[in-house]
Amino acid sequence: MEAERILIIEDETSLRTILKMQLEGAGYHVETASDGVEGLEKVRAGNPNLVLLDVMMPRMDGNEVCRRMKASVQTSQIPVIMLTAKGERQDKLNGLGDGANDYLTKPYDRQELLARVRNTLQWSRSQREANPLTGLPGNVAIEAEVARRIGAAEPLAFLYVDIDHFKAYNDHYSYKQGDEAIQLTARIILESVARHGSAVDFVGHVGGDDFVIVTVPLRARAIADQIVRDFDEKSPSLYTPDDRERGYVEVTNRQNVLTAVPLMSVTVAGVTNEGRVITHVGQLSDIAAELKCYGKTREGSLVVWERRGE
């Protein structure tokens, strides 16, 4: 993996040099700037993953640099840790009010510095990778989590959750209400995991109406069954009373023919590594996709389990 890039904007030469050595020693790629004007230019040119920003500097102070970064579409998402000799509460509030993500007061402890840098970068990655509609981790985080568990040879259950007839609902009711259906499904999944799972279980949003849960075989069946029950109970509220009563919506298909499409249901495809060796993420995805296709040929909500390893 490519080293994450950090820009240090600090006018004190000795401190700038020490910070650079410490961060490079921790595996980061580090660039430096000696004042706010130079620093802002390097931010715009280099798009670093994180900026360590001194407050008191010549030509342009750190608060102004931070304000300008956060006001620009190009640089607004770059996280900032403010560095200052000031420890007063109001100074910290000013920096945070200008958009800084964290604050470190000089003299600082090396371990605290590295911990704050690590945590801020981790938060930034999670924000970039999260699905904007649900806030759940996206594909990069899903693959990383599954690969980690496979590498650790942990007991693994992979649940792929997909809404049936979602496109017809989305076309009939509008994208806004389609988004509400996806958000409801995300809440159902999270509540089911909270009820039957544990804090180390993982929920991700592949995109659209597709979700993934990574758990252990012991908890997987209860989670999957709960999702099906809750979806069937709550999803009818997304429809008008007339559509609920009829049990379908009418949409025009590609041949311009009015077609009756059933109300949404949910398919949960479940795969575990019990009785088989899973060596890579693609295996799980392929099996889950096959199961999902089979599940969609059946009526109503259901859980489909892969049984070849049993």
Coordinates of C-alpha atoms in Angstrom, one line a residue:
M1 CA 0.0 0.0 0.0
E2 CA 1.3 3.5 -0.9
A3 CA 2.4 5.5 2.1
E4 CA -0.1 8.2 3.1
R5 CA 1.0 11.8 2.5
I6 CA 1.3 14.3 5.3
L7 CA 2.1 18.0 4.8
I8 CA 3.6 19.9 7.8
I9 CA 3.1 23.6 7.8
E10 CA 5.3 25.0 10.5
D11 CA 7.6 28.1 10.6
E12 CA 9.9 26.8 13.3
T13 CA 12.7 25.0 11.5
S14 CA 13.8 22.6 14.3
L15 CA 10.2 21.5 15.1
R16 CA 9.5 21.0 11.4
T17 CA 12.5 18.8 11.0
I18 CA 11.7 16.7 14.1
L19 CA 8.1 16.2 13.0
K20 CA 9.2 15.1 9.6
M21 CA 11.7 12.6 11.0
Q22 CA 9.1 11.2 13.4
L23 CA 6.4 10.8 10.8
E24 CA 8.7 9.4 8.2
G25 CA 9.9 6.9 10.9
A26 CA 6.3 5.8 11.3
G27 CA 6.0 5.1 7.5
Y28 CA 4.4 8.3 6.2
H29 CA 5.5 10.3 3.2
V30 CA 6.1 13.8 4.5
E31 CA 6.5 17.2 2.8
T32 CA 7.0 20.5 4.6
A33 CA 6.2 24.2 4.2
S34 CA 7.6 27.1 6.3
D35 CA 4.7 29.5 6.4
G36 CA 1.0 29.7 5.6
V37 CA 1.2 31.0 2.1
E38 CA 3.7 28.3 1.0
G39 CA 1.6 25.7 2.8
L40 CA -1.6 26.6 1.1
E41 CA 0.1 26.4 -2.3
K42 CA 1.4 22.9 -1.5
V43 CA -2.0 21.8 -0.2
R44 CA -3.6 22.8 -3.5
A45 CA -0.8 21.3 -5.6
G46 CA -0.3 18.1 -3.7
N47 CA -3.7 17.2 -2.2
P48 CA -2.1 15.5 0.9
N49 CA -4.0 13.0 3.0
L50 CA -3.5 15.1 6.2
V51 CA -2.2 18.5 7.1
L52 CA -0.3 19.3 10.4
L53 CA -0.8 23.1 10.7
D54 CA 0.9 25.5 13.1
V55 CA -1.3 28.4 14.2
M56 CA 1.2 31.2 14.7
M57 CA 3.0 31.8 11.4
P58 CA 4.2 34.7 9.3
R59 CA 2.4 35.9 6.1
M60 CA -0.7 33.8 6.9
D61 CA -1.6 32.2 10.2
G62 CA -2.9 28.7 10.5
N63 CA -6.5 29.6 11.2
E64 CA -6.7 31.5 7.9
V65 CA -5.0 28.6 6.0
C66 CA -7.6 26.2 7.6
R67 CA -10.5 28.5 6.7
R68 CA -9.3 28.8 3.0
M69 CA -8.9 25.0 2.8
K70 CA -12.4 24.3 4.1
A71 CA -13.9 26.9 1.8
S72 CA -12.5 25.2 -1.3
V73 CA -14.2 22.2 -3.0
Q74 CA -10.7 20.9 -3.9
T75 CA -9.3 20.9 -0.4
S76 CA -12.3 20.9 2.0
Q77 CA -12.2 17.2 2.7
I78 CA -8.5 17.1 3.7
P79 CA -8.3 16.6 7.5
V80 CA -6.3 19.2 9.6
I81 CA -4.6 18.8 13.0
M82 CA -3.7 22.2 14.5
L83 CA -0.3 22.6 16.2
T84 CA 0.1 25.5 18.7
A85 CA 1.9 26.5 21.9
K86 CA -1.3 28.0 23.1
G87 CA -3.3 25.9 25.4
E88 CA -6.3 28.2 26.2
R89 CA -9.7 26.8 25.6
Q90 CA -10.8 29.7 23.3
D91 CA -7.8 29.2 21.0
K92 CA -8.8 25.6 20.6
L93 CA -12.4 26.5 19.9
N94 CA -11.3 29.0 17.3
G95 CA -9.2 26.4 15.5
L96 CA -12.0 23.8 15.6
G97 CA -14.5 26.5 14.5
D98 CA -12.4 27.1 11.4
G99 CA -12.8 23.4 10.4
A100 CA -9.8 21.7 12.1
N101 CA -10.4 18.1 12.9
D102 CA -8.1 17.8 15.9
Y103 CA -5.8 20.0 18.1
L104 CA -2.4 19.2 19.6
T105 CA -0.7 21.6 22.0
K106 CA 3.1 22.1 22.1
P107 CA 5.1 20.6 23.6
Y108 CA 3.6 17.4 22.4
D109 CA 4.2 13.8 23.2
R110 CA 5.5 11.7 20.3
Q111 CA 3.1 8.8 21.0
E112 CA 0.2 11.1 21.3
L113 CA 1.1 12.8 18.0
L114 CA 1.3 9.5 16.1
A115 CA -1.9 8.3 17.7
R116 CA -3.8 11.4 16.7
V117 CA -2.4 11.3 13.2
R118 CA -3.3 7.6 12.8
N119 CA -6.8 8.1 14.2
T120 CA -7.5 11.2 12.0
L121 CA -6.3 9.4 8.8
Q122 CA -8.4 6.4 9.7
W123 CA -11.5 8.6 10.2
S124 CA -10.7 10.3 6.9
R125 CA -10.5 7.0 5.0
S126 CA -13.8 5.8 6.5
Q127 CA -15.5 9.1 5.5
R128 CA -14.2 8.8 1.9
E129 CA -15.2 5.2 1.6
A130 CA -18.6 5.4 3.3
N131 CA -21.8 5.3 1.2
P132 CA -23.2 8.8 1.2
L133 CA -26.8 7.6 1.6
T134 CA -26.4 5.3 4.5
G135 CA -23.0 6.2 6.0
L136 CA -22.0 2.5 5.9
P137 CA -18.6 1.4 4.8
G138 CA -18.3 0.8 1.0
N139 CA -16.6 -1.7 -1.3
V140 CA -13.0 -0.9 -0.3
A141 CA -13.7 -1.5 3.4
I142 CA -15.9 -4.6 2.7
E143 CA -13.1 -6.2 0.8
A144 CA -10.5 -5.3 3.4
E145 CA -12.6 -6.7 6.2
V146 CA -13.3 -10.0 4.5
A147 CA -9.7 -10.4 3.4
R148 CA -8.5 -9.7 7.0
R149 CA -10.8 -12.5 8.4
I150 CA -9.8 -14.9 5.6
G151 CA -6.1 -14.2 6.3
A152 CA -6.7 -14.8 10.1
A153 CA -8.5 -18.1 9.3
E154 CA -11.4 -17.0 11.5
P155 CA -14.9 -18.6 11.4
L156 CA -16.7 -16.6 8.8
A157 CA -20.2 -16.0 7.6
F158 CA -20.9 -13.7 4.7
L159 CA -24.5 -12.5 4.2
Y160 CA -25.4 -10.7 1.0
V161 CA -28.7 -8.7 1.3
D162 CA -30.6 -7.6 -1.8
I163 CA -34.0 -5.9 -2.2
D164 CA -36.3 -7.7 -4.7
H165 CA -38.4 -5.5 -7.1
F166 CA -36.6 -2.4 -5.9
K167 CA -36.2 -0.9 -9.4
A168 CA -40.0 -1.1 -10.0
Y169 CA -40.6 0.7 -6.6
N170 CA -38.0 3.3 -7.5
D171 CA -39.5 4.0 -10.9
H172 CA -43.0 4.1 -9.6
Y173 CA -42.5 6.2 -6.5
S174 CA -39.4 8.4 -7.3
Y175 CA -35.8 8.3 -6.4
K176 CA -36.4 10.1 -3.2
Q177 CA -38.7 7.4 -1.9
G178 CA -36.3 4.8 -3.3
D179 CA -33.6 6.3 -1.1
E180 CA -36.0 6.0 1.9
A181 CA -36.4 2.3 1.1
I182 CA -32.6 1.8 1.1
Q183 CA -32.2 3.7 4.4
L184 CA -35.0 1.6 6.0
T185 CA -33.2 -1.6 4.9
A186 CA -30.0 -0.3 6.3
R187 CA -31.7 0.4 9.7
I188 CA -33.3 -3.1 9.6
I189 CA -29.9 -4.7 9.0
L190 CA -28.1 -2.7 11.7
E191 CA -30.9 -3.4 14.2
S192 CA -30.8 -7.1 13.4
V193 CA -27.0 -7.3 13.9
A194 CA -27.3 -5.3 17.1
R195 CA -29.9 -7.8 18.4
H196 CA -28.3 -11.0 17.4
G197 CA -24.7 -10.2 16.6
S198 CA -21.8 -8.6 18.4
A199 CA -19.6 -5.4 18.3
V200 CA -17.1 -7.1 16.0
D201 CA -19.6 -7.9 13.3
F202 CA -19.4 -5.8 10.1
V203 CA -22.1 -4.2 8.0
G204 CA -21.3 -2.7 4.6
H205 CA -23.2 -1.1 1.7
V206 CA -22.1 -2.3 -1.7
G207 CA -24.2 0.3 -3.4
G208 CA -27.8 0.7 -4.5
D209 CA -30.0 -1.9 -2.7
D210 CA -27.2 -4.3 -2.0
F211 CA -25.7 -4.8 1.5
V212 CA -23.1 -7.1 3.1
I213 CA -22.8 -8.5 6.7
V214 CA -19.7 -10.2 7.9
T215 CA -20.2 -12.2 11.1
V216 CA -19.6 -15.7 12.4
P217 CA -21.6 -18.9 11.5
L218 CA -23.0 -19.1 15.0
R219 CA -24.8 -15.8 14.7
A220 CA -25.5 -15.6 11.0
R221 CA -28.8 -17.5 10.8
A222 CA -30.5 -15.5 13.5
I223 CA -29.3 -12.2 11.9
A224 CA -30.6 -13.3 8.5
D225 CA -33.9 -14.5 9.7
Q226 CA -34.5 -11.3 11.7
I227 CA -33.8 -9.2 8.6
V228 CA -36.4 -11.1 6.6
R229 CA -39.0 -10.8 9.4
D230 CA -38.4 -7.1 10.0
F231 CA -38.4 -6.3 6.3
D232 CA -41.7 -8.0 5.6
E233 CA -43.2 -6.2 8.6
K234 CA -41.8 -2.7 7.9
S235 CA -41.5 -2.3 4.1
P236 CA -45.2 -2.2 3.4
S237 CA -45.3 1.2 5.1
L238 CA -43.4 2.5 2.1
Y239 CA -46.4 2.0 -0.1
T240 CA -49.7 3.8 -0.4
P241 CA -52.7 2.1 1.1
D242 CA -54.1 1.2 -2.3
D243 CA -50.8 -0.4 -3.4
R244 CA -50.5 -2.3 -0.2
E245 CA -54.1 -3.6 -0.6
R246 CA -53.5 -4.7 -4.2
G247 CA -50.1 -6.3 -3.3
Y248 CA -48.4 -4.9 -6.4
V249 CA -47.5 -1.7 -8.3
E250 CA -48.1 -1.0 -12.0
V251 CA -45.0 0.0 -14.0
T252 CA -44.3 0.3 -17.7
N253 CA -41.7 -2.2 -18.9
R254 CA -39.1 -1.7 -21.7
Q255 CA -41.7 -2.8 -24.3
N256 CA -43.9 0.0 -23.0
V257 CA -46.4 -2.5 -21.6
L258 CA -48.0 -1.8 -18.2
T259 CA -46.9 -4.6 -15.9
A260 CA -47.9 -5.6 -12.3
V261 CA -44.8 -6.0 -10.1
P262 CA -45.1 -7.5 -6.6
L263 CA -44.2 -5.4 -3.5
M264 CA -40.6 -5.4 -2.5
S265 CA -39.2 -8.4 -0.6
V266 CA -35.7 -9.2 0.5
T267 CA -33.3 -12.0 -0.4
V268 CA -30.4 -12.9 2.0
A269 CA -27.7 -15.1 0.5
G270 CA -25.6 -16.8 3.2
V271 CA -22.1 -18.3 2.8
T272 CA -19.8 -19.7 5.5
N273 CA -16.4 -21.2 5.6
E274 CA -17.6 -24.2 7.6
G275 CA -16.6 -27.4 5.9
R276 CA -14.6 -25.6 3.1
V277 CA -11.5 -23.5 2.6
I278 CA -12.1 -19.9 1.5
T279 CA -8.9 -18.4 0.2
H280 CA -10.0 -15.1 -1.3
V281 CA -12.9 -12.5 -1.4
G282 CA -13.9 -13.5 -4.9
Q283 CA -14.9 -16.9 -3.8
L284 CA -17.5 -15.6 -1.4
S285 CA -18.7 -13.0 -3.9
D286 CA -19.2 -15.5 -6.6
I287 CA -21.1 -18.0 -4.4
A288 CA -23.3 -15.2 -2.9
A289 CA -24.1 -13.9 -6.4
E290 CA -25.2 -17.4 -7.5
L291 CA -27.3 -17.8 -4.4
K292 CA -28.9 -14.4 -4.9
C293 CA -29.9 -15.2 -8.4
Y294 CA -31.5 -18.4 -7.3
G295 CA -33.3 -16.6 -4.4
K296 CA -34.8 -14.0 -6.8
T297 CA -36.5 -16.8 -8.7
R298 CA -38.6 -17.6 -5.6
E299 CA -41.6 -15.6 -4.4
G300 CA -41.3 -13.4 -1.3
S301 CA -38.5 -12.8 1.2
L302 CA -36.2 -15.6 2.1
V303 CA -32.7 -16.7 3.2
V304 CA -30.7 -18.9 0.9
W305 CA -27.8 -20.8 2.3
E306 CA -24.9 -22.4 0.4
R307 CA -24.7 -26.1 1.5
R308 CA -22.0 -27.6 -0.6
G309 CA -19.6 -27.6 2.3
E310 CA -22.0 -29.3 4.7

